[in-house]
Short mmCIF file of C-alpha atoms and ligand atoms in Angstrom, two decimals:
data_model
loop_
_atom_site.label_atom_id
_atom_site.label_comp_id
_atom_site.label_asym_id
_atom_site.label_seq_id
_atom_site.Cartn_x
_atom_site.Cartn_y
_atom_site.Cartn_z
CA UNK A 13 -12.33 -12.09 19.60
CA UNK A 14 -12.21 -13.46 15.96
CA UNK A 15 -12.25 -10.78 13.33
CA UNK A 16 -14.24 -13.27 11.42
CA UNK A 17 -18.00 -13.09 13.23
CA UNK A 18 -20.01 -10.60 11.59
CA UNK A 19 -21.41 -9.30 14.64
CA UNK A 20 -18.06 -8.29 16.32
CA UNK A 21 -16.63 -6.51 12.82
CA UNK A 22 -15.72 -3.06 13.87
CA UNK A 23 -14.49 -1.14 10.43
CA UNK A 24 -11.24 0.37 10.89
CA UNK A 25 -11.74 4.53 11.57
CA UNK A 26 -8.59 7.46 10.82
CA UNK A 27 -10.11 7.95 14.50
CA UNK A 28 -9.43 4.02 15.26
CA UNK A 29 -5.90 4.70 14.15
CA UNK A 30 -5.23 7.67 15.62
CA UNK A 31 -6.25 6.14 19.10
CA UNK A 32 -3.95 3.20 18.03
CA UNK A 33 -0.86 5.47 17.85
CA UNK A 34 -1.86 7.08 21.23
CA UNK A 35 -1.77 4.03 22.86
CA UNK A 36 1.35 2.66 21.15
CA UNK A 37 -0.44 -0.35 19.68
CA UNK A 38 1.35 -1.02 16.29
CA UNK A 39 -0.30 -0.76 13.13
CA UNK A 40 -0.19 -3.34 10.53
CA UNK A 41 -1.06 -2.64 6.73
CA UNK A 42 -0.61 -4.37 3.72
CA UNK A 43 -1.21 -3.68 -0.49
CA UNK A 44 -3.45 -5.55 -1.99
CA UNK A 45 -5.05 -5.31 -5.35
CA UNK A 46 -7.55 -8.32 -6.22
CA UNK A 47 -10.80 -8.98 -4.71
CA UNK A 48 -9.57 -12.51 -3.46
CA UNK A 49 -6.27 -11.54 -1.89
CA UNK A 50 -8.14 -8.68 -0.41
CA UNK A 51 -10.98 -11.03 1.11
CA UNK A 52 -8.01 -13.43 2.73
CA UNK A 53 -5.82 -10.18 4.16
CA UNK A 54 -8.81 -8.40 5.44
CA UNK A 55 -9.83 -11.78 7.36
CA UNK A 56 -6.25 -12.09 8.82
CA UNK A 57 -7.34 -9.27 10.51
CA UNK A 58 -4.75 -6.22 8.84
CA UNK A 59 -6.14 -2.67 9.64
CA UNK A 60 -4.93 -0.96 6.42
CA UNK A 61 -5.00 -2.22 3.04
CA UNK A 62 -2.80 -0.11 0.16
CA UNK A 63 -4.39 0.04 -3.33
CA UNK A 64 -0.81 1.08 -4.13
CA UNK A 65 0.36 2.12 -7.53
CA UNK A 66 2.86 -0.71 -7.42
CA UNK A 67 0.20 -2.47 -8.68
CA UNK A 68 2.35 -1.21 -12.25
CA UNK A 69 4.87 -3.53 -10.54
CA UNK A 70 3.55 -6.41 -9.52
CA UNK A 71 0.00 -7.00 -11.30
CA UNK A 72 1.24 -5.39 -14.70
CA UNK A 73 4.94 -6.17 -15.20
CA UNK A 74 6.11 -2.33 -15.62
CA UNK A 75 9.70 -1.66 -14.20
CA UNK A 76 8.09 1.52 -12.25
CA UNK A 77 5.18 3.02 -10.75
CA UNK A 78 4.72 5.39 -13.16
CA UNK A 79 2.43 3.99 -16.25
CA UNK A 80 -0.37 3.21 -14.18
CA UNK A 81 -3.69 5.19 -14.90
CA UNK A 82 -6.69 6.98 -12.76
CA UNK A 83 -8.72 4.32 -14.45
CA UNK A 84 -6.16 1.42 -13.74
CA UNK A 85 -6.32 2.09 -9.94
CA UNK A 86 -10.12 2.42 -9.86
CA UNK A 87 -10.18 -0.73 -11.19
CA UNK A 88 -8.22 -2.14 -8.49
CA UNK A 89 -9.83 -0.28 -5.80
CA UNK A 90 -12.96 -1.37 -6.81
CA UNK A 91 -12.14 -4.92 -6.84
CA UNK A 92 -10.16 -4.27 -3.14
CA UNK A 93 -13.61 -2.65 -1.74
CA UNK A 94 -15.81 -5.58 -2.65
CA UNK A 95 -14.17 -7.97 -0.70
CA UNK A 96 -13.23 -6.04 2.46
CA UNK A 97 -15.59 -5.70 5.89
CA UNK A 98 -12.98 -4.49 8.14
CA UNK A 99 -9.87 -3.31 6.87
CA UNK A 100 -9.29 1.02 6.54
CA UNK A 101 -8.90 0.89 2.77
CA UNK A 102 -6.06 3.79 0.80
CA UNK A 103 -6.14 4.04 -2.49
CA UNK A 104 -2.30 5.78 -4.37
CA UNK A 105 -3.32 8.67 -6.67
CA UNK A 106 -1.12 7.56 -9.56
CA UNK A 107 1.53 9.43 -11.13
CA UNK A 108 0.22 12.40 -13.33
CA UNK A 109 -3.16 12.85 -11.86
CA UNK A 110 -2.48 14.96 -8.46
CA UNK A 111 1.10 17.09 -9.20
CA UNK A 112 0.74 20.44 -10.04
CA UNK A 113 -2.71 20.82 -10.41
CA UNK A 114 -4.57 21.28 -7.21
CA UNK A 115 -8.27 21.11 -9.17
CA UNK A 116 -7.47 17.66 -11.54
CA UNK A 117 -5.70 16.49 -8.00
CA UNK A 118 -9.20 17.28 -6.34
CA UNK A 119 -10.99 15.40 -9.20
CA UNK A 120 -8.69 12.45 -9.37
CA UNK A 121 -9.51 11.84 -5.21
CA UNK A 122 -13.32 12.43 -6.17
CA UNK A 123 -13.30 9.87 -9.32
CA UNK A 124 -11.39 7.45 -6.58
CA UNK A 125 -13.80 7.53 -3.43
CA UNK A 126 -16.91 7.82 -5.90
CA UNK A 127 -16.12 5.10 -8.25
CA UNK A 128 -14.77 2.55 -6.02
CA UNK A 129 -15.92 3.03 -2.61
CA UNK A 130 -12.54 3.25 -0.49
CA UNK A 131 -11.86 5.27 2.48
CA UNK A 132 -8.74 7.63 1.56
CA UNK A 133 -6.01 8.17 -0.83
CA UNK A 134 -2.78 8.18 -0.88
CA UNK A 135 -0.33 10.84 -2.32
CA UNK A 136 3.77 11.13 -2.62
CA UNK A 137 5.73 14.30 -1.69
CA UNK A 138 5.70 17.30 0.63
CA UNK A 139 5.77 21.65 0.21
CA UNK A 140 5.68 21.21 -3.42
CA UNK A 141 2.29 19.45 -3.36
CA UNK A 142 0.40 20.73 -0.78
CA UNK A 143 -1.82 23.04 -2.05
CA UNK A 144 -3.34 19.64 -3.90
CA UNK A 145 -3.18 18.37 -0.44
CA UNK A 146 -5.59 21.08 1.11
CA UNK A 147 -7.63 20.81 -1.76
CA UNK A 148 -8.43 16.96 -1.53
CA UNK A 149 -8.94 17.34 2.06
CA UNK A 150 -11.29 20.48 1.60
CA UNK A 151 -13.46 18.17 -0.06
CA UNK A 152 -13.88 15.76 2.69
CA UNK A 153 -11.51 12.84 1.51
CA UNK A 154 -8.84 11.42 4.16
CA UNK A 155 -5.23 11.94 3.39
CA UNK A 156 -1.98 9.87 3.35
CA UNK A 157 1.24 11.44 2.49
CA UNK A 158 4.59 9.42 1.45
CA UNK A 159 7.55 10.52 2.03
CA UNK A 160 11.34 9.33 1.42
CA UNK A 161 11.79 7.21 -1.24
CA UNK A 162 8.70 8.27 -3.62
CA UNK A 163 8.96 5.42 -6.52
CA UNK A 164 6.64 8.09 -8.70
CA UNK A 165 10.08 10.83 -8.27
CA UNK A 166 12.12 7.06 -9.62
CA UNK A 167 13.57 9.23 -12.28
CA UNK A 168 14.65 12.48 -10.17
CA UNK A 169 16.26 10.21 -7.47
CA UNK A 170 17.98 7.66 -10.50
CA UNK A 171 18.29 4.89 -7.63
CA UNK A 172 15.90 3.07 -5.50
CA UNK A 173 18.56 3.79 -2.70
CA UNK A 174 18.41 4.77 1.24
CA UNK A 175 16.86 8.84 0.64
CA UNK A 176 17.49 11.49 3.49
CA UNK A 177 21.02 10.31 4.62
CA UNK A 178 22.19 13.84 4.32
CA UNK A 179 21.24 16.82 6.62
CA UNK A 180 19.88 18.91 3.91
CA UNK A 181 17.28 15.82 2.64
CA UNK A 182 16.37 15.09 6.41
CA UNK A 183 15.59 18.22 7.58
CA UNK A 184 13.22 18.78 4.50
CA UNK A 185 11.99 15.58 4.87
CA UNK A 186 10.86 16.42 8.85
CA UNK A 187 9.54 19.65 7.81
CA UNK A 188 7.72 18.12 5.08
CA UNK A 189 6.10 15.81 7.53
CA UNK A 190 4.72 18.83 9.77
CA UNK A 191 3.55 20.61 6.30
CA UNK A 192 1.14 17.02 6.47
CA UNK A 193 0.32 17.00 10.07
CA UNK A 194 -0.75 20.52 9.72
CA UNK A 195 -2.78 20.39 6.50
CA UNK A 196 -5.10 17.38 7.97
CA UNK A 197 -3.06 14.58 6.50
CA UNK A 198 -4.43 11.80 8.75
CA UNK A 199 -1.15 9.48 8.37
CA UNK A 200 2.24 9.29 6.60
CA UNK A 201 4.07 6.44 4.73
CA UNK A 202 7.89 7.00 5.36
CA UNK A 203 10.13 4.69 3.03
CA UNK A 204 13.55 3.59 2.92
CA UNK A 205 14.66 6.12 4.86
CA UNK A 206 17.01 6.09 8.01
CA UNK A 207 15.66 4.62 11.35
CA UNK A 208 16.95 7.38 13.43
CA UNK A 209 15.46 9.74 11.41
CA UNK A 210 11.83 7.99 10.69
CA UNK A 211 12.24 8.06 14.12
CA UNK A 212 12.49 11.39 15.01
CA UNK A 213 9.66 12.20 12.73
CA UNK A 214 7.21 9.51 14.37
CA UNK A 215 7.98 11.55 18.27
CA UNK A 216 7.59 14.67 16.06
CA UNK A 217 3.87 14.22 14.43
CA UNK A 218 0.88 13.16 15.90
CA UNK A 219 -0.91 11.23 13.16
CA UNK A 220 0.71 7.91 12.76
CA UNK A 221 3.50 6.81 10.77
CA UNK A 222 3.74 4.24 8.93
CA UNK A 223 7.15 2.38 7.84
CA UNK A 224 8.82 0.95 4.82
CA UNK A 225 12.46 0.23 5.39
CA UNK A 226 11.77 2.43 7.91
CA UNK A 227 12.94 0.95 11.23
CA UNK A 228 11.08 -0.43 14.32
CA UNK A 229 10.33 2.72 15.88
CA UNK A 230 7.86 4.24 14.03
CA UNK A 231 3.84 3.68 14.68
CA UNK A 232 3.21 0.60 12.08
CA UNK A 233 4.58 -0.84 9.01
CA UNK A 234 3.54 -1.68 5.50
CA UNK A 235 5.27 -3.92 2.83
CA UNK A 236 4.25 -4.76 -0.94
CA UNK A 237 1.90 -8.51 -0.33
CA UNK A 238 3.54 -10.12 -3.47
CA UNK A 239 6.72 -9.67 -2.13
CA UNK A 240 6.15 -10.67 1.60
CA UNK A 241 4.40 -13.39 0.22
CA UNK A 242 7.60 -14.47 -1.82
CA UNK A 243 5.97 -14.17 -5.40
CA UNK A 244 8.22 -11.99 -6.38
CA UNK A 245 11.61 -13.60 -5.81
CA UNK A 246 13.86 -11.35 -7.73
CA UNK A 247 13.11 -7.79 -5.28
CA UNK A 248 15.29 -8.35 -1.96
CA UNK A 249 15.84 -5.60 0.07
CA UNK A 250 16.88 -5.57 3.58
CA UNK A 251 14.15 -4.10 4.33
CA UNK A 252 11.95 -7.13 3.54
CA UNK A 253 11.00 -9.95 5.69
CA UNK A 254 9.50 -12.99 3.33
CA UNK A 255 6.50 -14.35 4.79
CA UNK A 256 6.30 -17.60 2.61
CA UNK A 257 7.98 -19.15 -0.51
CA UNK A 258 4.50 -18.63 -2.81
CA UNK A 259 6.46 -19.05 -6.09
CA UNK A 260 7.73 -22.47 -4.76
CA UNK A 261 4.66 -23.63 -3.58
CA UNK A 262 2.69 -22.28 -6.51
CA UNK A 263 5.50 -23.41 -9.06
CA UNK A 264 4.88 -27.31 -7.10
CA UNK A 265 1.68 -27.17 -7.66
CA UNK A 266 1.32 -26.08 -11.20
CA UNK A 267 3.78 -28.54 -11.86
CA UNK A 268 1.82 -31.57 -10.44
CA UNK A 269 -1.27 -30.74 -12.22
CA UNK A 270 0.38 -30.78 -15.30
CA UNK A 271 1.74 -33.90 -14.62
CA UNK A 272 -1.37 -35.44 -13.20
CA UNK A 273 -3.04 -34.23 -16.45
CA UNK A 274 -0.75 -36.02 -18.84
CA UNK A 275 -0.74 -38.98 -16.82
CA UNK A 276 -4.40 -39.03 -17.14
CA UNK A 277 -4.24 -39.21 -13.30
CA UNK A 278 -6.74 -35.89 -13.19
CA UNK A 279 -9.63 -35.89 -13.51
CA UNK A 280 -10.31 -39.46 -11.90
CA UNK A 281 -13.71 -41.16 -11.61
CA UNK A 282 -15.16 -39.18 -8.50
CA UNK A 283 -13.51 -36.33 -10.27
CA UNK A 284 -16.18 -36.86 -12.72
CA UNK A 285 -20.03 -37.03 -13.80
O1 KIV B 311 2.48 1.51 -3.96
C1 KIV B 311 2.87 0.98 -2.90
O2 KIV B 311 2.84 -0.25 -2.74
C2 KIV B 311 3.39 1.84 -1.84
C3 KIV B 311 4.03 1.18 -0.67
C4 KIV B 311 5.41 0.78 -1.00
C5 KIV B 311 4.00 2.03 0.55
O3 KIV B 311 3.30 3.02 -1.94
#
């Protein structure tokens, strides 16, 4: 049944995707940011979308995830909310507005669900953020954790390379999983992480998990639009399956209009009034 006829749109539930990991179906989720790529990946039928906070990547040229504001993200989410019918929408508390503070982390989640309508947030990291955790969920507001590579720790880590590798980071990256699971999380993003090991963490929890260089066996995946979409040429992981060549056939196109335009080819006369 098309996810297009207005009558048959059935909004993506935590319940929906809960059931979805129960019956092994996959689930697919992508980032978006923009009211118009938001309208085309909801209609392609994706069940979550990511307001991430690589939005400081890939909308506003920053080299991390870390300048982006409260305000910033709204803005985004906003913009993400107005376009959507079916998608499960998750907004990324940003850097700054969550960590250590279990009351501004409560606010932050407020300010997010109030002021731009989505359905849940997102937030990076384990024990040491959990009583923010409990707090956001206290007030009603679904959950996602992240754990693995956390771009907002960037400058902890000092690489953007494979985390948990080593016994000690794995087996506080499990038990920070069941620290989730057990506050109410209602899903966790696992990135760049061993497959074994996201694995092992996906038979271990029962809310779904969702990968990121992650491996195959875990209970969906997620990957940064812009770069599935081949916009943003120069970020290659192996992690990352490209989609489409978007800066080529954007680059062709922009090209060709300009030369249409100085051949005074555009605008011709049914091009005009
Ligand atoms: O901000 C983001 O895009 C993310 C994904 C990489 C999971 O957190």
């Amino acid at each position: 049944m098309s996810v297009h006829s207005s009558a048959s749109i059935k909004r993506i539930t935590t319940h929906i995707l809960q059931e979805m990991k129960q019956r092994g179906e996959k689930i697919s989720m992508l980032t978006a940011y923009d009211y118009s790529m938001a309208k085309i990946v909801d209609s392609a039928g994706i069940d979550i979308i990511l307001v991430g906070d690589s939005a400081s990547n890939v909308m506003a040229g920053h080299e991390t995830t870390l300048p982006i504001t409260l305000d910033q993200m709204i803005y985004h989410a906003s913009s993400v909310v107005r376009a959507v019918k079916r998608s499960f929408i998750v907004v990324d508390i940003p850097f700054g507005s969550y960590q250590g503070n279990s009351s501004e982390a409560l606010r932050s989640a407020i300010r997010i669900m109030k002021e731009s309508g989505a359905h849940a947030v997102k937030v990076e990291g384990g024990a040491e953020i959990k009583e923010s955790v409990v707090r956001i969920l206290s007030a009603g507001v679904p959950v996602m954790g992240h754990l693995g590579l956390t771009p907002q720790s960037i400058y902890k880590f000092g690489t953007y390379t494979v985390r948990a590798k080593e016994d000690a980071e794995a087996a506080k990256l499990l038990e920070d999983a069941k620290i989730l699971e057990e506050c109410g999380c209602f899903a966790i993003v696992l990135e760049k992480i061993p497959a074994a090991l996201a694995k092992k963490v996906a038979e271990t929890v029962s809310i779904p998990v969702i990968g990121i260089g992650a491996g195959g066996d875990v209970d969906g995946q997620v990957l940064v639009m812009h770069d599935m979409l081949g916009i943003t040429q120069e970020f290659k992981p192996r992690f990352l399956r490209q989609y489409a060549d978007l800066q080529q056939v954007m680059t062709d196109a922009f090209k060709n209009y300009i030369q249409d335009v100085k051949s005074q080819d555009f605008p011709n006369e049914s091009e005009s009034y």
